[in-house]
PDB file of C-alpha atoms in Angstrom:
ATOM      1  CA  MET A   3      17.899 -13.871  14.840  1.00  0.00           C
ATOM      2  CA  THR A   4      16.341 -13.850  11.388  1.00  0.00           C
ATOM      3  CA  PHE A   5      15.950 -11.143   8.785  1.00  0.00           C
ATOM      4  CA  ARG A   6      12.748  -9.334   8.035  1.00  0.00           C
ATOM      5  CA  ASP A   7      11.551 -10.865   4.769  1.00  0.00           C
ATOM      6  CA  ASP A   8      11.341  -7.488   3.009  1.00  0.00           C
ATOM      7  CA  ALA A   9      14.730  -6.220   4.259  1.00  0.00           C
ATOM      8  CA  ASP A  10      16.940  -4.877   1.467  1.00  0.00           C
ATOM      9  CA  ILE A  11      20.387  -6.518   1.482  1.00  0.00           C
ATOM     10  CA  SER A  12      21.224  -5.840  -2.172  1.00  0.00           C
ATOM     11  CA  SER A  13      23.926  -3.316  -1.216  1.00  0.00           C
ATOM     12  CA  SER A  14      26.077  -5.969   0.478  1.00  0.00           C
ATOM     13  CA  THR A  15      29.840  -5.753  -0.008  1.00  0.00           C
ATOM     14  CA  VAL A  16      30.239  -9.537   0.231  1.00  0.00           C
ATOM     15  CA  ARG A  17      31.651 -11.197  -2.883  1.00  0.00           C
ATOM     16  CA  ARG A  18      32.259 -14.832  -3.786  1.00  0.00           C
ATOM     17  CA  SER A  19      35.667 -16.006  -4.992  1.00  0.00           C
ATOM     18  CA  GLY A  20      36.158 -19.223  -6.927  1.00  0.00           C
ATOM     19  CA  SER A  21      38.079 -22.238  -5.663  1.00  0.00           C
ATOM     20  CA  ARG A  22      41.844 -22.359  -6.227  1.00  0.00           C
ATOM     21  CA  ARG A  23      42.889 -25.995  -5.889  1.00  0.00           C
ATOM     22  CA  GLY A  24      46.501 -26.717  -5.050  1.00  0.00           C
ATOM     23  CA  LEU A  25      47.399 -23.238  -3.802  1.00  0.00           C
ATOM     24  CA  ALA A  26      50.460 -23.234  -1.566  1.00  0.00           C
ATOM     25  CA  ILE A  27      49.804 -21.745   1.835  1.00  0.00           C
ATOM     26  CA  GLY A  28      52.003 -18.751   2.543  1.00  0.00           C
ATOM     27  CA  GLY A  29      52.167 -15.199   3.699  1.00  0.00           C
ATOM     28  CA  GLY A  30      54.820 -12.569   3.321  1.00  0.00           C
ATOM     29  CA  GLY A  31      57.407 -11.441   5.807  1.00  0.00           C
ATOM     30  CA  GLY A  32      57.088  -8.508   8.143  1.00  0.00           C
ATOM     31  CA  ILE A  33      54.557  -7.305  10.676  1.00  0.00           C
ATOM     32  CA  VAL A  34      51.532  -7.435   8.367  1.00  0.00           C
ATOM     33  CA  ALA A  35      52.058 -11.132   7.727  1.00  0.00           C
ATOM     34  CA  VAL A  36      52.532 -11.789  11.436  1.00  0.00           C
ATOM     35  CA  ILE A  37      49.246 -10.028  12.192  1.00  0.00           C
ATOM     36  CA  ALA A  38      47.483 -11.989   9.481  1.00  0.00           C
ATOM     37  CA  VAL A  39      48.740 -15.346  10.734  1.00  0.00           C
ATOM     38  CA  PHE A  40      47.776 -14.434  14.281  1.00  0.00           C
ATOM     39  CA  LEU A  41      44.250 -13.501  13.235  1.00  0.00           C
ATOM     40  CA  ILE A  42      43.571 -16.428  10.935  1.00  0.00           C
ATOM     41  CA  ALA A  43      44.458 -18.778  13.782  1.00  0.00           C
ATOM     42  CA  GLN A  44      41.756 -17.445  16.057  1.00  0.00           C
ATOM     43  CA  PHE A  45      39.211 -20.214  15.544  1.00  0.00           C
ATOM     44  CA  THR A  46      41.677 -23.096  15.208  1.00  0.00           C
ATOM     45  CA  GLY A  47      43.715 -22.783  18.405  1.00  0.00           C
ATOM     46  CA  VAL A  48      46.930 -23.763  16.632  1.00  0.00           C
ATOM     47  CA  ASP A  49      50.188 -21.992  15.816  1.00  0.00           C
ATOM     48  CA  LEU A  50      50.136 -21.113  12.130  1.00  0.00           C
ATOM     49  CA  SER A  51      53.539 -19.427  11.987  1.00  0.00           C
ATOM     50  CA  PRO A  52      55.043 -22.360  10.035  1.00  0.00           C
ATOM     51  CA  LEU A  53      52.584 -21.557   7.236  1.00  0.00           C
ATOM     52  CA  LEU A  54      54.333 -18.278   6.476  1.00  0.00           C
ATOM     53  CA  GLY A  55      56.475 -18.455   3.419  1.00  0.00           C
ATOM     54  CA  GLY A  56      55.812 -17.330  -0.123  1.00  0.00           C
ATOM     55  CA  GLY A  57      52.969 -15.177  -1.328  1.00  0.00           C
ATOM     56  CA  THR A  58      52.314 -11.477  -1.348  1.00  0.00           C
ATOM     57  CA  THR A  59      52.410  -9.058   1.555  1.00  0.00           C
ATOM     58  CA  GLY A  60      49.961  -6.487   0.316  1.00  0.00           C
ATOM     59  CA  GLY A  61      47.776  -5.379  -2.544  1.00  0.00           C
ATOM     60  CA  PRO A  62      44.067  -5.439  -3.305  1.00  0.00           C
ATOM     61  CA  ALA A  63      41.768  -8.334  -2.544  1.00  0.00           C
ATOM     62  CA  PRO A  64      41.297 -10.769  -5.431  1.00  0.00           C
ATOM     63  CA  GLU A  65      38.526 -10.210  -7.949  1.00  0.00           C
ATOM     64  CA  ALA A  66      35.266 -11.879  -7.031  1.00  0.00           C
ATOM     65  CA  SER A  67      31.675 -12.010  -8.228  1.00  0.00           C
ATOM     66  CA  GLU A  68      28.676 -10.366  -6.601  1.00  0.00           C
ATOM     67  CA  LEU A  69      26.081 -12.436  -4.783  1.00  0.00           C
ATOM     68  CA  SER A  70      23.408 -11.468  -7.286  1.00  0.00           C
ATOM     69  CA  GLU A  71      20.885 -13.852  -5.766  1.00  0.00           C
ATOM     70  CA  CYS A  72      20.934 -12.017  -2.416  1.00  0.00           C
ATOM     71  CA  ASP A  73      18.448  -9.150  -2.515  1.00  0.00           C
ATOM     72  CA  THR A  74      16.052  -9.520   0.418  1.00  0.00           C
ATOM     73  CA  GLY A  75      15.834 -10.719   3.982  1.00  0.00           C
ATOM     74  CA  ALA A  76      13.915 -13.737   2.719  1.00  0.00           C
ATOM     75  CA  ASP A  77      16.990 -14.665   0.667  1.00  0.00           C
ATOM     76  CA  ALA A  78      19.151 -14.302   3.782  1.00  0.00           C
ATOM     77  CA  ASN A  79      16.864 -16.580   5.774  1.00  0.00           C
ATOM     78  CA  ALA A  80      17.032 -19.247   3.053  1.00  0.00           C
ATOM     79  CA  SER A  81      20.761 -19.255   2.224  1.00  0.00           C
ATOM     80  CA  VAL A  82      23.918 -19.130   4.341  1.00  0.00           C
ATOM     81  CA  ASP A  83      25.745 -17.093   1.661  1.00  0.00           C
ATOM     82  CA  CYS A  84      22.935 -14.540   1.627  1.00  0.00           C
ATOM     83  CA  ARG A  85      22.841 -14.575   5.429  1.00  0.00           C
ATOM     84  CA  ILE A  86      26.501 -13.493   5.450  1.00  0.00           C
ATOM     85  CA  ALA A  87      25.676 -10.839   2.869  1.00  0.00           C
ATOM     86  CA  GLY A  88      22.823  -9.562   5.031  1.00  0.00           C
ATOM     87  CA  ALA A  89      25.000  -9.579   8.139  1.00  0.00           C
ATOM     88  CA  ALA A  90      27.522  -7.428   6.286  1.00  0.00           C
ATOM     89  CA  VAL A  91      24.866  -4.835   5.458  1.00  0.00           C
ATOM     90  CA  SER A  92      23.660  -4.800   9.059  1.00  0.00           C
ATOM     91  CA  LEU A  93      27.211  -4.561  10.433  1.00  0.00           C
ATOM     92  CA  ASP A  94      28.067  -1.734   8.059  1.00  0.00           C
ATOM     93  CA  ASP A  95      24.987   0.215   9.164  1.00  0.00           C
ATOM     94  CA  PHE A  96      25.849  -0.426  12.808  1.00  0.00           C
ATOM     95  CA  TRP A  97      29.475   0.669  12.593  1.00  0.00           C
ATOM     96  CA  LEU A  98      28.713   3.789  10.585  1.00  0.00           C
ATOM     97  CA  ALA A  99      26.887   4.973  13.705  1.00  0.00           C
ATOM     98  CA  ALA A 100      28.964   3.272  16.401  1.00  0.00           C
ATOM     99  CA  ALA A 101      32.540   3.870  15.248  1.00  0.00           C
ATOM    100  CA  PRO A 102      32.537   7.607  16.105  1.00  0.00           C
ATOM    101  CA  GLN A 103      31.612   6.672  19.699  1.00  0.00           C
ATOM    102  CA  ILE A 104      35.094   5.156  20.117  1.00  0.00           C
ATOM    103  CA  GLY A 105      36.959   7.665  17.972  1.00  0.00           C
ATOM    104  CA  VAL A 106      37.291   5.516  14.852  1.00  0.00           C
ATOM    105  CA  ASP A 107      37.131   6.985  11.342  1.00  0.00           C
ATOM    106  CA  TYR A 108      35.117   4.180   9.777  1.00  0.00           C
ATOM    107  CA  ARG A 109      35.313   2.717   6.303  1.00  0.00           C
ATOM    108  CA  THR A 110      33.686  -0.483   5.054  1.00  0.00           C
ATOM    109  CA  PRO A 111      35.844  -3.627   4.872  1.00  0.00           C
ATOM    110  CA  GLY A 112      35.778  -6.032   1.987  1.00  0.00           C
ATOM    111  CA  ALA A 113      34.293  -9.492   2.507  1.00  0.00           C
ATOM    112  CA  ARG A 114      34.981 -12.625   0.472  1.00  0.00           C
ATOM    113  CA  LEU A 115      33.438 -16.087   0.556  1.00  0.00           C
ATOM    114  CA  PHE A 116      35.685 -18.801  -0.805  1.00  0.00           C
ATOM    115  CA  GLU A 117      36.117 -22.564  -1.023  1.00  0.00           C
ATOM    116  CA  GLN A 118      39.273 -24.513  -0.234  1.00  0.00           C
ATOM    117  CA  SER A 119      41.894 -21.795  -0.847  1.00  0.00           C
ATOM    118  CA  ILE A 120      42.378 -18.178  -1.804  1.00  0.00           C
ATOM    119  CA  ASP A 121      44.996 -15.501  -2.472  1.00  0.00           C
ATOM    120  CA  THR A 122      44.793 -12.490  -0.158  1.00  0.00           C
ATOM    121  CA  GLY A 123      46.702  -9.310   0.554  1.00  0.00           C
ATOM    122  CA  CYS A 124      48.360 -11.243   3.408  1.00  0.00           C
ATOM    123  CA  GLY A 125      49.383 -14.202   1.266  1.00  0.00           C
ATOM    124  CA  GLY A 126      47.751 -17.519   0.438  1.00  0.00           C
ATOM    125  CA  ALA A 127      45.359 -19.302   2.781  1.00  0.00           C
ATOM    126  CA  THR A 128      43.169 -22.390   2.842  1.00  0.00           C
ATOM    127  CA  SER A 129      39.910 -23.242   4.556  1.00  0.00           C
ATOM    128  CA  ALA A 130      41.891 -25.047   7.256  1.00  0.00           C
ATOM    129  CA  VAL A 131      42.820 -21.773   8.943  1.00  0.00           C
ATOM    130  CA  GLY A 132      39.208 -20.754   9.563  1.00  0.00           C
ATOM    131  CA  PRO A 133      37.644 -17.305   9.070  1.00  0.00           C
ATOM    132  CA  PHE A 134      40.140 -14.433   9.152  1.00  0.00           C
ATOM    133  CA  TYR A 135      40.662 -10.738   8.612  1.00  0.00           C
ATOM    134  CA  CYS A 136      43.604  -9.472   6.551  1.00  0.00           C
ATOM    135  CA  PRO A 137      44.763  -5.961   7.552  1.00  0.00           C
ATOM    136  CA  ALA A 138      46.765  -5.525   4.334  1.00  0.00           C
ATOM    137  CA  ASP A 139      43.682  -5.488   2.104  1.00  0.00           C
ATOM    138  CA  GLU A 140      41.117  -4.738   4.846  1.00  0.00           C
ATOM    139  CA  THR A 141      39.094  -7.785   3.874  1.00  0.00           C
ATOM    140  CA  ILE A 142      37.314 -10.558   5.774  1.00  0.00           C
ATOM    141  CA  TYR A 143      37.662 -14.073   4.355  1.00  0.00           C
ATOM    142  CA  LEU A 144      35.297 -16.947   5.138  1.00  0.00           C
ATOM    143  CA  ASP A 145      34.620 -20.437   3.872  1.00  0.00           C
ATOM    144  CA  THR A 146      31.071 -21.132   5.063  1.00  0.00           C
ATOM    145  CA  GLY A 147      32.011 -24.798   5.485  1.00  0.00           C
ATOM    146  CA  PHE A 148      33.496 -23.596   8.766  1.00  0.00           C
ATOM    147  CA  TYR A 149      29.992 -23.517  10.218  1.00  0.00           C
ATOM    148  CA  ASP A 150      29.712 -27.263   9.704  1.00  0.00           C
ATOM    149  CA  GLU A 151      33.046 -27.670  11.509  1.00  0.00           C
ATOM    150  CA  LEU A 152      31.764 -25.601  14.436  1.00  0.00           C
ATOM    151  CA  ARG A 153      28.974 -28.117  14.869  1.00  0.00           C
ATOM    152  CA  THR A 154      30.765 -31.377  14.043  1.00  0.00           C
ATOM    153  CA  GLN A 155      34.299 -30.728  15.311  1.00  0.00           C
ATOM    154  CA  PHE A 156      33.709 -28.238  18.125  1.00  0.00           C
ATOM    155  CA  GLY A 157      30.192 -29.294  19.146  1.00  0.00           C
ATOM    156  CA  ALA A 158      28.502 -25.921  18.702  1.00  0.00           C
ATOM    157  CA  GLU A 159      24.719 -25.719  18.497  1.00  0.00           C
ATOM    158  CA  GLY A 160      24.825 -23.491  15.421  1.00  0.00           C
ATOM    159  CA  GLY A 161      21.999 -21.185  14.395  1.00  0.00           C
ATOM    160  CA  PRO A 162      21.723 -17.940  12.380  1.00  0.00           C
ATOM    161  CA  LEU A 163      23.027 -15.595  15.089  1.00  0.00           C
ATOM    162  CA  ALA A 164      25.947 -17.911  15.858  1.00  0.00           C
ATOM    163  CA  GLU A 165      26.886 -17.815  12.161  1.00  0.00           C
ATOM    164  CA  MET A 166      26.631 -14.043  11.992  1.00  0.00           C
ATOM    165  CA  TYR A 167      28.604 -13.695  15.241  1.00  0.00           C
ATOM    166  CA  VAL A 168      31.625 -15.106  13.370  1.00  0.00           C
ATOM    167  CA  VAL A 169      31.314 -12.318  10.779  1.00  0.00           C
ATOM    168  CA  ALA A 170      30.760  -9.709  13.497  1.00  0.00           C
ATOM    169  CA  HIS A 171      33.910 -10.873  15.299  1.00  0.00           C
ATOM    170  CA  GLU A 172      35.991 -10.470  12.138  1.00  0.00           C
ATOM    171  CA  TRP A 173      34.407  -7.064  11.543  1.00  0.00           C
ATOM    172  CA  GLY A 174      35.620  -6.213  15.027  1.00  0.00           C
ATOM    173  CA  HIS A 175      39.193  -6.910  13.914  1.00  0.00           C
ATOM    174  CA  HIS A 176      38.656  -4.420  11.092  1.00  0.00           C
ATOM    175  CA  ILE A 177      37.621  -1.785  13.631  1.00  0.00           C
ATOM    176  CA  GLN A 178      40.751  -2.594  15.647  1.00  0.00           C
ATOM    177  CA  ASN A 179      42.848  -2.167  12.521  1.00  0.00           C
ATOM    178  CA  LEU A 180      41.315   1.242  11.829  1.00  0.00           C
ATOM    179  CA  ALA A 181      41.855   2.238  15.451  1.00  0.00           C
ATOM    180  CA  GLY A 182      45.524   1.226  15.387  1.00  0.00           C
ATOM    181  CA  VAL A 183      45.029  -1.503  17.991  1.00  0.00           C
ATOM    182  CA  LEU A 184      46.494  -4.274  15.860  1.00  0.00           C
ATOM    183  CA  SER A 185      49.640  -2.356  15.008  1.00  0.00           C
ATOM    184  CA  SER A 186      50.284  -1.268  18.596  1.00  0.00           C
ATOM    185  CA  ALA A 187      49.630  -4.573  20.366  1.00  0.00           C
ATOM    186  CA  ASN A 188      52.327  -7.053  21.328  1.00  0.00           C
ATOM    187  CA  LEU A 189      51.224  -9.944  19.148  1.00  0.00           C
ATOM    188  CA  GLY A 190      53.825 -12.288  20.567  1.00  0.00           C
ATOM    189  CA  ASP A 191      52.361 -11.940  24.057  1.00  0.00           C
ATOM    190  CA  THR A 192      50.397 -14.961  25.305  1.00  0.00           C
ATOM    191  CA  GLY A 193      48.428 -15.864  28.423  1.00  0.00           C
ATOM    192  CA  PRO A 194      45.010 -15.053  29.916  1.00  0.00           C
ATOM    193  CA  ALA A 195      45.792 -11.316  30.222  1.00  0.00           C
ATOM    194  CA  SER A 196      47.989 -10.978  27.120  1.00  0.00           C
ATOM    195  CA  ASP A 197      47.576  -8.477  24.313  1.00  0.00           C
ATOM    196  CA  ALA A 198      46.661 -11.390  22.054  1.00  0.00           C
ATOM    197  CA  VAL A 199      43.752 -12.349  24.284  1.00  0.00           C
ATOM    198  CA  ARG A 200      42.678  -8.726  24.774  1.00  0.00           C
ATOM    199  CA  ILE A 201      42.439  -8.342  20.981  1.00  0.00           C
ATOM    200  CA  GLU A 202      40.192 -11.377  20.648  1.00  0.00           C
ATOM    201  CA  LEU A 203      37.976 -10.481  23.610  1.00  0.00           C
ATOM    202  CA  GLN A 204      37.507  -6.969  22.284  1.00  0.00           C
ATOM    203  CA  ALA A 205      36.424  -8.390  18.913  1.00  0.00           C
ATOM    204  CA  ASP A 206      33.956 -10.636  20.768  1.00  0.00           C
ATOM    205  CA  CYS A 207      32.671  -7.595  22.641  1.00  0.00           C
ATOM    206  CA  PHE A 208      32.254  -5.647  19.400  1.00  0.00           C
ATOM    207  CA  GLY A 209      30.312  -8.597  17.985  1.00  0.00           C
ATOM    208  CA  GLY A 210      28.057  -8.596  21.018  1.00  0.00           C
ATOM    209  CA  ALA A 211      27.478  -4.839  20.702  1.00  0.00           C
ATOM    210  CA  TRP A 212      26.300  -5.317  17.126  1.00  0.00           C
ATOM    211  CA  ALA A 213      23.995  -8.197  18.116  1.00  0.00           C
ATOM    212  CA  GLY A 214      22.465  -6.116  20.884  1.00  0.00           C
ATOM    213  CA  ALA A 215      21.609  -3.260  18.530  1.00  0.00           C
ATOM    214  CA  ALA A 216      20.996  -5.014  15.208  1.00  0.00           C
ATOM    215  CA  SER A 217      17.244  -5.480  15.599  1.00  0.00           C
ATOM    216  CA  GLU A 218      16.507  -2.059  17.122  1.00  0.00           C
ATOM    217  CA  GLY A 219      14.642   0.662  15.239  1.00  0.00           C
ATOM    218  CA  ALA A 220      11.876   0.711  12.673  1.00  0.00           C
ATOM    219  CA  ASP A 221      14.324   0.296   9.773  1.00  0.00           C
ATOM    220  CA  ALA A 222      16.262  -2.615  11.313  1.00  0.00           C
ATOM    221  CA  LEU A 223      17.036  -5.453   8.920  1.00  0.00           C
ATOM    222  CA  LEU A 224      16.669  -8.135  11.592  1.00  0.00           C
ATOM    223  CA  GLU A 225      13.787  -9.470  13.616  1.00  0.00           C
ATOM    224  CA  PRO A 226      14.023  -9.092  17.418  1.00  0.00           C
ATOM    225  CA  ILE A 227      16.595 -11.426  18.888  1.00  0.00           C
ATOM    226  CA  THR A 228      15.432 -14.337  21.038  1.00  0.00           C
ATOM    227  CA  ARG A 229      16.981 -15.800  24.187  1.00  0.00           C
ATOM    228  CA  GLU A 230      17.636 -19.036  22.325  1.00  0.00           C
ATOM    229  CA  GLN A 231      19.575 -17.189  19.622  1.00  0.00           C
ATOM    230  CA  VAL A 232      21.679 -15.358  22.211  1.00  0.00           C
ATOM    231  CA  ALA A 233      22.391 -18.700  23.866  1.00  0.00           C
ATOM    232  CA  GLN A 234      23.521 -20.122  20.510  1.00  0.00           C
ATOM    233  CA  ALA A 235      25.900 -17.198  19.955  1.00  0.00           C
ATOM    234  CA  LEU A 236      27.302 -17.602  23.473  1.00  0.00           C
ATOM    235  CA  ASP A 237      27.698 -21.306  22.806  1.00  0.00           C
ATOM    236  CA  ALA A 238      29.689 -20.564  19.639  1.00  0.00           C
ATOM    237  CA  ALA A 239      31.944 -18.248  21.647  1.00  0.00           C
ATOM    238  CA  SER A 240      32.367 -20.932  24.291  1.00  0.00           C
ATOM    239  CA  VAL A 241      33.384 -23.836  22.052  1.00  0.00           C
ATOM    240  CA  ILE A 242      36.261 -21.848  20.534  1.00  0.00           C
ATOM    241  CA  GLY A 243      37.748 -20.824  23.874  1.00  0.00           C
ATOM    242  CA  ASP A 244      41.425 -21.710  24.302  1.00  0.00           C
ATOM    243  CA  ASP A 245      40.757 -23.918  27.310  1.00  0.00           C
ATOM    244  CA  ARG A 246      37.989 -25.837  25.552  1.00  0.00           C
ATOM    245  CA  ILE A 247      40.079 -26.412  22.423  1.00  0.00           C
ATOM    246  CA  GLN A 248      43.207 -27.375  24.365  1.00  0.00           C
ATOM    247  CA  GLU A 249      41.330 -29.859  26.516  1.00  0.00           C
ATOM    248  CA  GLN A 250      39.653 -31.348  23.460  1.00  0.00           C
ATOM    249  CA  THR A 251      42.858 -31.692  21.438  1.00  0.00           C
ATOM    250  CA  THR A 252      45.539 -32.381  24.080  1.00  0.00           C
ATOM    251  CA  GLY A 253      43.634 -33.378  27.204  1.00  0.00           C
ATOM    252  CA  GLN A 254      45.135 -30.566  29.266  1.00  0.00           C
ATOM    253  CA  VAL A 255      44.789 -26.792  29.650  1.00  0.00           C
ATOM    254  CA  SER A 256      47.838 -24.499  29.446  1.00  0.00           C
ATOM    255  CA  PRO A 257      46.750 -20.921  30.248  1.00  0.00           C
ATOM    256  CA  GLU A 258      50.234 -19.518  29.649  1.00  0.00           C
ATOM    257  CA  SER A 259      49.881 -20.296  25.926  1.00  0.00           C
ATOM    258  CA  TRP A 260      46.424 -18.773  25.428  1.00  0.00           C
ATOM    259  CA  THR A 261      46.034 -16.372  22.514  1.00  0.00           C
ATOM    260  CA  HIS A 262      42.245 -16.094  22.250  1.00  0.00           C
ATOM    261  CA  GLY A 263      40.769 -16.343  25.731  1.00  0.00           C
ATOM    262  CA  SER A 264      38.944 -18.963  27.725  1.00  0.00           C
ATOM    263  CA  SER A 265      35.384 -20.027  27.029  1.00  0.00           C
ATOM    264  CA  GLU A 266      34.242 -18.002  30.040  1.00  0.00           C
ATOM    265  CA  GLN A 267      36.129 -14.906  28.917  1.00  0.00           C
ATOM    266  CA  ARG A 268      34.783 -15.041  25.388  1.00  0.00           C
ATOM    267  CA  GLN A 269      31.200 -15.506  26.536  1.00  0.00           C
ATOM    268  CA  ARG A 270      31.484 -12.754  29.139  1.00  0.00           C
ATOM    269  CA  TRP A 271      32.890 -10.142  26.759  1.00  0.00           C
ATOM    270  CA  PHE A 272      30.277 -10.932  24.123  1.00  0.00           C
ATOM    271  CA  ALA A 273      27.662 -10.376  26.834  1.00  0.00           C
ATOM    272  CA  ILE A 274      29.303  -7.107  27.937  1.00  0.00           C
ATOM    273  CA  GLY A 275      29.076  -5.764  24.404  1.00  0.00           C
ATOM    274  CA  PHE A 276      25.526  -7.035  23.989  1.00  0.00           C
ATOM    275  CA  GLU A 277      24.356  -5.336  27.172  1.00  0.00           C
ATOM    276  CA  GLN A 278      26.503  -2.172  27.261  1.00  0.00           C
ATOM    277  CA  GLY A 279      27.557  -1.374  23.689  1.00  0.00           C
ATOM    278  CA  VAL A 280      30.890  -0.566  22.042  1.00  0.00           C
ATOM    279  CA  THR A 281      32.055   1.951  24.637  1.00  0.00           C
ATOM    280  CA  ALA A 282      32.328  -0.879  27.179  1.00  0.00           C
ATOM    281  CA  CYS A 283      34.690  -2.907  24.962  1.00  0.00           C
ATOM    282  CA  ASP A 284      38.058  -1.427  25.942  1.00  0.00           C
ATOM    283  CA  THR A 285      39.701  -4.670  27.026  1.00  0.00           C
ATOM    284  CA  PHE A 286      43.093  -2.952  27.138  1.00  0.00           C
ATOM    285  CA  SER A 287      42.130  -0.663  30.036  1.00  0.00           C
ATOM    286  CA  VAL A 288      41.066  -3.365  32.492  1.00  0.00           C
ATOM    287  CA  SER A 289      43.311  -5.401  34.768  1.00  0.00           C
ATOM    288  CA  GLY A 290      44.090  -9.040  34.112  1.00  0.00           C
ATOM    289  CA  ALA A 291      41.758 -10.040  36.919  1.00  0.00           C
ATOM    290  CA  GLU A 292      38.913  -8.180  35.200  1.00  0.00           C
ATOM    291  CA  LEU A 293      39.414  -9.972  31.908  1.00  0.00           C
TER     292      LEU A 293
END
């Protein structure tokens, strides 16, 4: 999936924050910090609760500079930073129309690119935790170096749609926050049919719904999606499945500890969203066997 060269992405909400070397990792106490730690762990497959400590528990996202070099689809096709900026514009357009279909009063999240470490409304974080969404400041945080890790550490194929799928997944967490899903879920629940897994699969489904609609219409920012690009997005979903990560890191699979879903689950719910749209993404209404 590539952008139309003349697409206008100058209205993107994505900002770039500078590096903060030596920042201590920490979040605040309370439910917001717990949610943040749960969400920032989604692509690493590890328990980040020991990283909670100091830091703030709320407040605005840190100041950051605009991506002034990102104006057109051609810029997005040439630069990963601009590609994220373009994805944000496309996702914002999509959710303005789609959110009312599931009863969500939509507002645009913030989005920050950073290197190494950053202060957030949920506390301090480093690149090691992967992309994450912070409910306290309603902002998505991403170090684009994560895409290299997807390929080198997790064995993903990569590709433009796979990169934008990561942003779309985090945008899905923002929709869940607006809908009250994050605050009502049992975040300590684990296992293949747990609330934790249902949250992640729903975000995958929301990402698939965006991908399925992003190139539709005469004013779409993106070129029509190809089968190869869909396969790359599904591959990205697969390599960050709990079973795949557990087998790679420990040599065994422990379904009772899953918090993000198996490779098969993540691929299937992305496909459900892609084919059926956001109204098919209610992972909380289906039985465990249907997940």
